Tab-separated table of C-alpha atoms in Angstrom:
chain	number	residue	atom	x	y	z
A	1	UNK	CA	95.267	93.240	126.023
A	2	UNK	CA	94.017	95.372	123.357
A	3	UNK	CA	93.665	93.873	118.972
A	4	UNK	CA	97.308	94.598	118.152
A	5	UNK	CA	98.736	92.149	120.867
A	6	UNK	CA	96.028	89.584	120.166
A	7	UNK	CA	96.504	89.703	116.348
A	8	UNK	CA	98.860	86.756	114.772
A	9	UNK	CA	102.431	87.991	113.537
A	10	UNK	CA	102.790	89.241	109.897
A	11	UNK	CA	105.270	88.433	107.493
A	12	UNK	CA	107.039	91.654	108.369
A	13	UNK	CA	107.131	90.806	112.567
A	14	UNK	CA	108.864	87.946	111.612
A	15	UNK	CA	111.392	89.558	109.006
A	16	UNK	CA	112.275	91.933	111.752
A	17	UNK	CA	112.559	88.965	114.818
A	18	UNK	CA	114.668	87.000	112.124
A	19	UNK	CA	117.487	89.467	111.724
A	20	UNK	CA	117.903	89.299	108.269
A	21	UNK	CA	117.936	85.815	107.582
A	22	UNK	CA	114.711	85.681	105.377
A	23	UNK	CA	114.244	87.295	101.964
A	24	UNK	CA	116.613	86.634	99.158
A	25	UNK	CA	119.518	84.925	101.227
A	26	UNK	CA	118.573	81.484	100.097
A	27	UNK	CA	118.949	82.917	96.485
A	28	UNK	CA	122.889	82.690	97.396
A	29	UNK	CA	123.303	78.992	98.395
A	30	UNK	CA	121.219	78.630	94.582
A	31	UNK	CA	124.682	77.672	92.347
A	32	UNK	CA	126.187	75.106	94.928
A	33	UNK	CA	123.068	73.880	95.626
A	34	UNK	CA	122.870	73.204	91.674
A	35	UNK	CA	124.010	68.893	90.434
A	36	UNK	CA	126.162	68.988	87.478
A	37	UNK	CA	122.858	68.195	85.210
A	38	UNK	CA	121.255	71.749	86.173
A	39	UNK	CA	124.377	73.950	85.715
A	40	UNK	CA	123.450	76.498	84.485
A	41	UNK	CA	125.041	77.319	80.903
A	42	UNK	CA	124.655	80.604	78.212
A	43	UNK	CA	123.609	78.284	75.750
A	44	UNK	CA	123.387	74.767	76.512
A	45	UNK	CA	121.081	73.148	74.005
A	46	UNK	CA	118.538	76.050	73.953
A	47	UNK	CA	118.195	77.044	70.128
A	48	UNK	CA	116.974	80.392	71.276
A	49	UNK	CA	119.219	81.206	73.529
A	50	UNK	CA	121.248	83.835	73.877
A	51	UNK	CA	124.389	85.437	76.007
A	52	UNK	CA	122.878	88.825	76.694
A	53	UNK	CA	119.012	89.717	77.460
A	54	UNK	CA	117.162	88.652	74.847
A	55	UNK	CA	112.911	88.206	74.520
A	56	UNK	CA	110.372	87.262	72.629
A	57	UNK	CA	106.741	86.888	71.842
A	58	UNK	CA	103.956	84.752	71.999
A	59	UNK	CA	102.579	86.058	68.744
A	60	UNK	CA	102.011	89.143	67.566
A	61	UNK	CA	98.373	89.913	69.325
A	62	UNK	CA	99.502	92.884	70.830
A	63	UNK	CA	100.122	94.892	68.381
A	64	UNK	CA	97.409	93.460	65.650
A	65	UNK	CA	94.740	92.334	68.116
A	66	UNK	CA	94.745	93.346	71.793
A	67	UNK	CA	92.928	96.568	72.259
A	68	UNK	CA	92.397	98.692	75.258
A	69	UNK	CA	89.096	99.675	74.773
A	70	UNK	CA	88.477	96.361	74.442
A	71	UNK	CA	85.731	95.082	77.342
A	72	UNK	CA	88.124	92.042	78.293
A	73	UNK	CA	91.174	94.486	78.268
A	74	UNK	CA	89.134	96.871	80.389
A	75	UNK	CA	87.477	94.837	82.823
A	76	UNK	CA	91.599	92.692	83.022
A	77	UNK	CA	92.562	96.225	83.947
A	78	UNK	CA	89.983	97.584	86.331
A	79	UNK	CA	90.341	94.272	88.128
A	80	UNK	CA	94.077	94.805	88.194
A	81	UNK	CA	93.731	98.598	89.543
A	82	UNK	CA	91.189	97.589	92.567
A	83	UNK	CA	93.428	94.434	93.651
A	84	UNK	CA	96.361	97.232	93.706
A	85	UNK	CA	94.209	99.960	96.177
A	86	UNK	CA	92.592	97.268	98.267
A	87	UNK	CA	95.422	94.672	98.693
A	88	UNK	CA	98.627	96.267	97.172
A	89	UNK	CA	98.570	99.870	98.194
A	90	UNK	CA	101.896	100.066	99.768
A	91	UNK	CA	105.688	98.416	99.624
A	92	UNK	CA	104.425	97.142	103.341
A	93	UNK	CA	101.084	95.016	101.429
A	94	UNK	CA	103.681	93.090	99.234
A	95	UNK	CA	106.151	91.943	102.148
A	96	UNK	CA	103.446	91.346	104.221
A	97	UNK	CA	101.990	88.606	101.513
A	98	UNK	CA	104.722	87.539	100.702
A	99	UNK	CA	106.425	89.108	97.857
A	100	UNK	CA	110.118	89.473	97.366
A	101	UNK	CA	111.974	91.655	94.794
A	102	UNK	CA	113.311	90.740	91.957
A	103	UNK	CA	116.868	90.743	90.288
A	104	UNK	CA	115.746	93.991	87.934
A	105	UNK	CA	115.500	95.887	92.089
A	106	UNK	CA	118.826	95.551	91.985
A	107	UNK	CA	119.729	97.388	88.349
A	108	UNK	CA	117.045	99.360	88.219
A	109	UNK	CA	118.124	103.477	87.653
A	110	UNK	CA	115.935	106.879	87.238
A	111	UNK	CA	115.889	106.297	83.784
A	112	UNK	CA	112.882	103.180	84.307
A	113	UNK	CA	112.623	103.858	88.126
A	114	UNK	CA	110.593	100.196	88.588
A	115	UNK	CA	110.967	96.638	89.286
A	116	UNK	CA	108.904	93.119	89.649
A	117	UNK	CA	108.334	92.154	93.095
A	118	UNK	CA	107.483	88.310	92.979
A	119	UNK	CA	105.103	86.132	95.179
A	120	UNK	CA	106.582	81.928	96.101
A	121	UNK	CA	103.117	81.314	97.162
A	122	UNK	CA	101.118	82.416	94.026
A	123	UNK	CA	103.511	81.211	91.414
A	124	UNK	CA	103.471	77.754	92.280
A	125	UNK	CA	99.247	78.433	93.091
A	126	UNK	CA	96.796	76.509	89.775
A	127	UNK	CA	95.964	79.978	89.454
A	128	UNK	CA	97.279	82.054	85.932
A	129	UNK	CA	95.472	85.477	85.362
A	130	UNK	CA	94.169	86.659	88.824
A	131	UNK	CA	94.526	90.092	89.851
A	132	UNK	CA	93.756	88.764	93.999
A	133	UNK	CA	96.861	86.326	93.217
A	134	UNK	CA	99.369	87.513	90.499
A	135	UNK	CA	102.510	86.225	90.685
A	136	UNK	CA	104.138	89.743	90.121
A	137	UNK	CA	103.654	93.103	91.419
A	138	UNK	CA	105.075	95.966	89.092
A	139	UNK	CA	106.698	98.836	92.187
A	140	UNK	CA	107.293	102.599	90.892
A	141	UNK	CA	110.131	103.343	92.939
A	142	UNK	CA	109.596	107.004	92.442
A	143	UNK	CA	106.156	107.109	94.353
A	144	UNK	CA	106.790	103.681	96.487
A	145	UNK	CA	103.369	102.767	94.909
A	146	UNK	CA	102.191	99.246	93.501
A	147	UNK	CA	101.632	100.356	89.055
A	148	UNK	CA	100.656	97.615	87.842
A	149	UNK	CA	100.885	93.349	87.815
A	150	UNK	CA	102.137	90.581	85.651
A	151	UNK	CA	100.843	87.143	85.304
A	152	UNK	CA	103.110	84.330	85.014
A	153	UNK	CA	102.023	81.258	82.625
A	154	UNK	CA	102.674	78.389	85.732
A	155	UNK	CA	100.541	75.952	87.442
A	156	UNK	CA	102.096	74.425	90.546
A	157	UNK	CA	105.404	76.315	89.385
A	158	UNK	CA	105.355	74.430	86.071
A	159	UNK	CA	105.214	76.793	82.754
A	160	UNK	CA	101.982	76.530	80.936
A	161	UNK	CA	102.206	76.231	77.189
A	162	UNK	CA	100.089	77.470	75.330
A	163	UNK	CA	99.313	80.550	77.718
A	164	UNK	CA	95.976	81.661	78.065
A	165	UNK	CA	94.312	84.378	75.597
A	166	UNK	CA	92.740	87.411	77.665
A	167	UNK	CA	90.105	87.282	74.441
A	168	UNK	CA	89.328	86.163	71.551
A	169	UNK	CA	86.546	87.902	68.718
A	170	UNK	CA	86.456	88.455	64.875
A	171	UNK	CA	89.770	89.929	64.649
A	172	UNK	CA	92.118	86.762	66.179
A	173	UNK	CA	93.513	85.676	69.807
A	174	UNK	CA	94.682	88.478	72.108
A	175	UNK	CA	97.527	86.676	73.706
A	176	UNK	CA	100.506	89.335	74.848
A	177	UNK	CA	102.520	87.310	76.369
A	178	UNK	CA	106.622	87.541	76.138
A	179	UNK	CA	109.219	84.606	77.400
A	180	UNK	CA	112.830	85.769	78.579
A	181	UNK	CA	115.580	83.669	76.545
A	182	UNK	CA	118.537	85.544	77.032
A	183	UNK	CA	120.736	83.977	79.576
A	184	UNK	CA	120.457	86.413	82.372
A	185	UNK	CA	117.001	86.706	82.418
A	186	UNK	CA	116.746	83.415	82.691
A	187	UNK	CA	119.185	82.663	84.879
A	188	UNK	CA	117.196	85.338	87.006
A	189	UNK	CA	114.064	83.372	87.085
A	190	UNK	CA	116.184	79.745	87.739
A	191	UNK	CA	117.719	81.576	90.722
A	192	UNK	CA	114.006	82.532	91.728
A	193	UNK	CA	112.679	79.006	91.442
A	194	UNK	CA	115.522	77.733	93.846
A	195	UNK	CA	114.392	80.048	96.503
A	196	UNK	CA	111.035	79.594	95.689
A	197	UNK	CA	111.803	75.823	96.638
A	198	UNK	CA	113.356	76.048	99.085
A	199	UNK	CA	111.021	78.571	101.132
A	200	UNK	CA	108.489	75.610	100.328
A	201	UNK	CA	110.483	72.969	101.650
A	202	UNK	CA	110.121	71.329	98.317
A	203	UNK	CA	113.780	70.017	98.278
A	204	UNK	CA	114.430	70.009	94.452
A	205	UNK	CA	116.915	72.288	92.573
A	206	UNK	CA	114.703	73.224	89.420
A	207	UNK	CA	116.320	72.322	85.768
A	208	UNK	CA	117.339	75.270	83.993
A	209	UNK	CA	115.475	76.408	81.671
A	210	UNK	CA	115.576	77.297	78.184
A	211	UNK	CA	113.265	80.605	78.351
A	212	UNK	CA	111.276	81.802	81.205
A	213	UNK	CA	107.464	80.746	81.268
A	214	UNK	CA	105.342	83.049	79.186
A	215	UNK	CA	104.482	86.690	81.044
A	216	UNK	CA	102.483	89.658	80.567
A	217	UNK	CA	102.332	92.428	82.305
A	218	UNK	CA	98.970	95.025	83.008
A	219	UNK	CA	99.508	98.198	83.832
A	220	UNK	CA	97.048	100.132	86.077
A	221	UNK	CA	98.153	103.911	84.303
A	222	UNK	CA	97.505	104.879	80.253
A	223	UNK	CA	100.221	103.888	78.405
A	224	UNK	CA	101.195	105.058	74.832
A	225	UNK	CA	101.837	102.093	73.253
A	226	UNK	CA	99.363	98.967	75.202
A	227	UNK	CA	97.858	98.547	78.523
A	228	UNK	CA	100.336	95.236	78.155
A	229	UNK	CA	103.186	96.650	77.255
A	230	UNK	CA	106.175	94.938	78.119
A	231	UNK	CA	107.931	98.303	79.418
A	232	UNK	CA	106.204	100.811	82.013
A	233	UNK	CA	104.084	104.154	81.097
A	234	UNK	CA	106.132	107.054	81.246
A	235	UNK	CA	107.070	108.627	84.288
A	236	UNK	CA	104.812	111.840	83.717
A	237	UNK	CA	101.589	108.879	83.480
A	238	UNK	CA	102.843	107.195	86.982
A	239	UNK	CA	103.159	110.713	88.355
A	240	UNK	CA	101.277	110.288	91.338
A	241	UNK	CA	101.093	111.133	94.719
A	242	UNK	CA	103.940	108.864	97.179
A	243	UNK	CA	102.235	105.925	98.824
A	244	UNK	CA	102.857	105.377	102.475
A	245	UNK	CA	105.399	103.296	102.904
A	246	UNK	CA	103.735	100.503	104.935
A	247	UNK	CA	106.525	99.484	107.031
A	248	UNK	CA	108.916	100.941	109.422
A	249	UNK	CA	111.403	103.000	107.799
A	250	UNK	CA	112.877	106.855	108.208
A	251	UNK	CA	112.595	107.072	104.424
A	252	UNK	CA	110.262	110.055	103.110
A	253	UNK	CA	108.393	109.062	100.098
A	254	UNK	CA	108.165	112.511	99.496
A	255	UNK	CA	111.402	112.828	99.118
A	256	UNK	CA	113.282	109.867	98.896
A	257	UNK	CA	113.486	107.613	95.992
A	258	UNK	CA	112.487	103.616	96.782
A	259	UNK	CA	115.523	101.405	97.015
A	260	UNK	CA	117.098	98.463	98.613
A	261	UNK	CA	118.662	100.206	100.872
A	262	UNK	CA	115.863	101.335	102.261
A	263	UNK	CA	114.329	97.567	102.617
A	264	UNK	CA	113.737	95.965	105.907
A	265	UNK	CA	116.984	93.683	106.969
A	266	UNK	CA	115.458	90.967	106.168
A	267	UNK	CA	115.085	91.618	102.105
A	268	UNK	CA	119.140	92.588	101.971
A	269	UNK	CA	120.597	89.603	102.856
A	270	UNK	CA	122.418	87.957	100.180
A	271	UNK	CA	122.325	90.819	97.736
A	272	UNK	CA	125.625	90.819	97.285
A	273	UNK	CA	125.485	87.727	95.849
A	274	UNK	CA	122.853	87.978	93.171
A	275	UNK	CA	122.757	87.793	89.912
């Protein structure tokens, strides 16, 4: 018997033996599954809330305090860019820990050409701003490589408010965080947090909430504007060389862009059905 048959089965062995009925599928039964308290509702009796996407800030930190040449901001970000070579190198790493895509794989186009892939496990971990657990991985879909992370303000799955500050000096609080209050982003992350329970076995259909918990988002290339900017660097600053795709697949990174499609069965059930 030689180490392959002795090792235990990944993530991915078991995606493939289950036929497509892991992934996102549970994300479908999310509505039904919903009591008449946690409907979910445009408005409801969030003051912020609004019908189409809508976000806001934390403060304003990132554009009068947060700087990337910053020591906090650079050591955040060279932390970030290891945990992506070592652990995250591939769209194989992220399925294989766990990860599952989120709504924005869906609607994403060549004009922004990336998406959040999100980990159960890590955003319901007592953990906030670790670049060996972030809740999000940030996917280039042009190069199939891992650009960049964002941290999710929860402990045990429960928004933290305030959010942490990545530093603080003479000049104030850098603190870039942004909450989704629009309805579909966060009917996106209620939709989330029912599969997210239910992979657990936790049982409980999450109340829907009035905005998102607080995010930020590090990107491993320059970017114009902020190393936390809320959308990605360019394409010509991602423009690097394809990333092996890290499962089984007849895709060419070379050649093909990344898309759900091109996903292992497992990760396309109940796409149809999502949000």
């Amino acid at each position: 018997m030689n180490r392959d048959d002795e090792r235990a089965p990944s993530r991915r062995d078991v995606l493939r033996a289950a036929g497509g009925t892991v992934g996102l599928a549970g994300l479908a039964t999310g509505s039904a599954a919903a009591d008449e308290d946690h409907t979910p509702t445009p408005h409801g009796d969030c003051p912020d809330g609004t019908v189409g996407p809508s976000m806001v800030h934390y403060d304003d930190s990132i554009e009068t305090v947060c700087s990337d040449d910053h020591p906090k901001t650079q050591e955040l970000h060279e932390s970030v860019a290891a945990a992506l070579h070592e652990r995250y190198p591939t769209v194989g790493s992220l399925i294989d820990d766990g990860f599952v895509p989120y709504f924005d794989f869906l609607t994403t186009d060549q004009a922004t050409g990336w998406s959040h892939w999100l980990s159960p496990e890590y955003v319901g971990d007592d953990t906030i701003v670790d670049p060996e657990r972030p809740a999000s991985v940030l996917l280039d879909h042009q190069s199939w490589r891992p650009i960049g992370m964002m941290f999710v303000a929860t402990r045990d799955g429960e928004p933290v408010d305030p959010p942490p500050t990545v530093y603080e000096d003479d000049d104030g609080a850098c603190a870039p965080w942004h909450a989704h209050v629009g309805f579909p982003g966060r009917l996106s992350w209620w939709k989330f947090r029912v599969f997210a329970a239910e992979q657990t076995g936790a049982g409980i259909v999450p109340e829907f909430p009035c905005k998102t918990p607080w995010m930020m988002h590090v990107w491993a290339h320059p970017h114009p504007e902020s190393r936390y900017a809320h959308d990605a660097p360019p394409p010509e600053n991602r423009d690097v060389e394809p990333a092996d795709p890290g499962f089984e697949t007849e895709a060419d990174p070379d050649e093909d862009e990344f898309g759900p499609e091109l996903l292992p069965g497992g990760f396309t059930a109940g796409f149809d059905h999502l949000p």
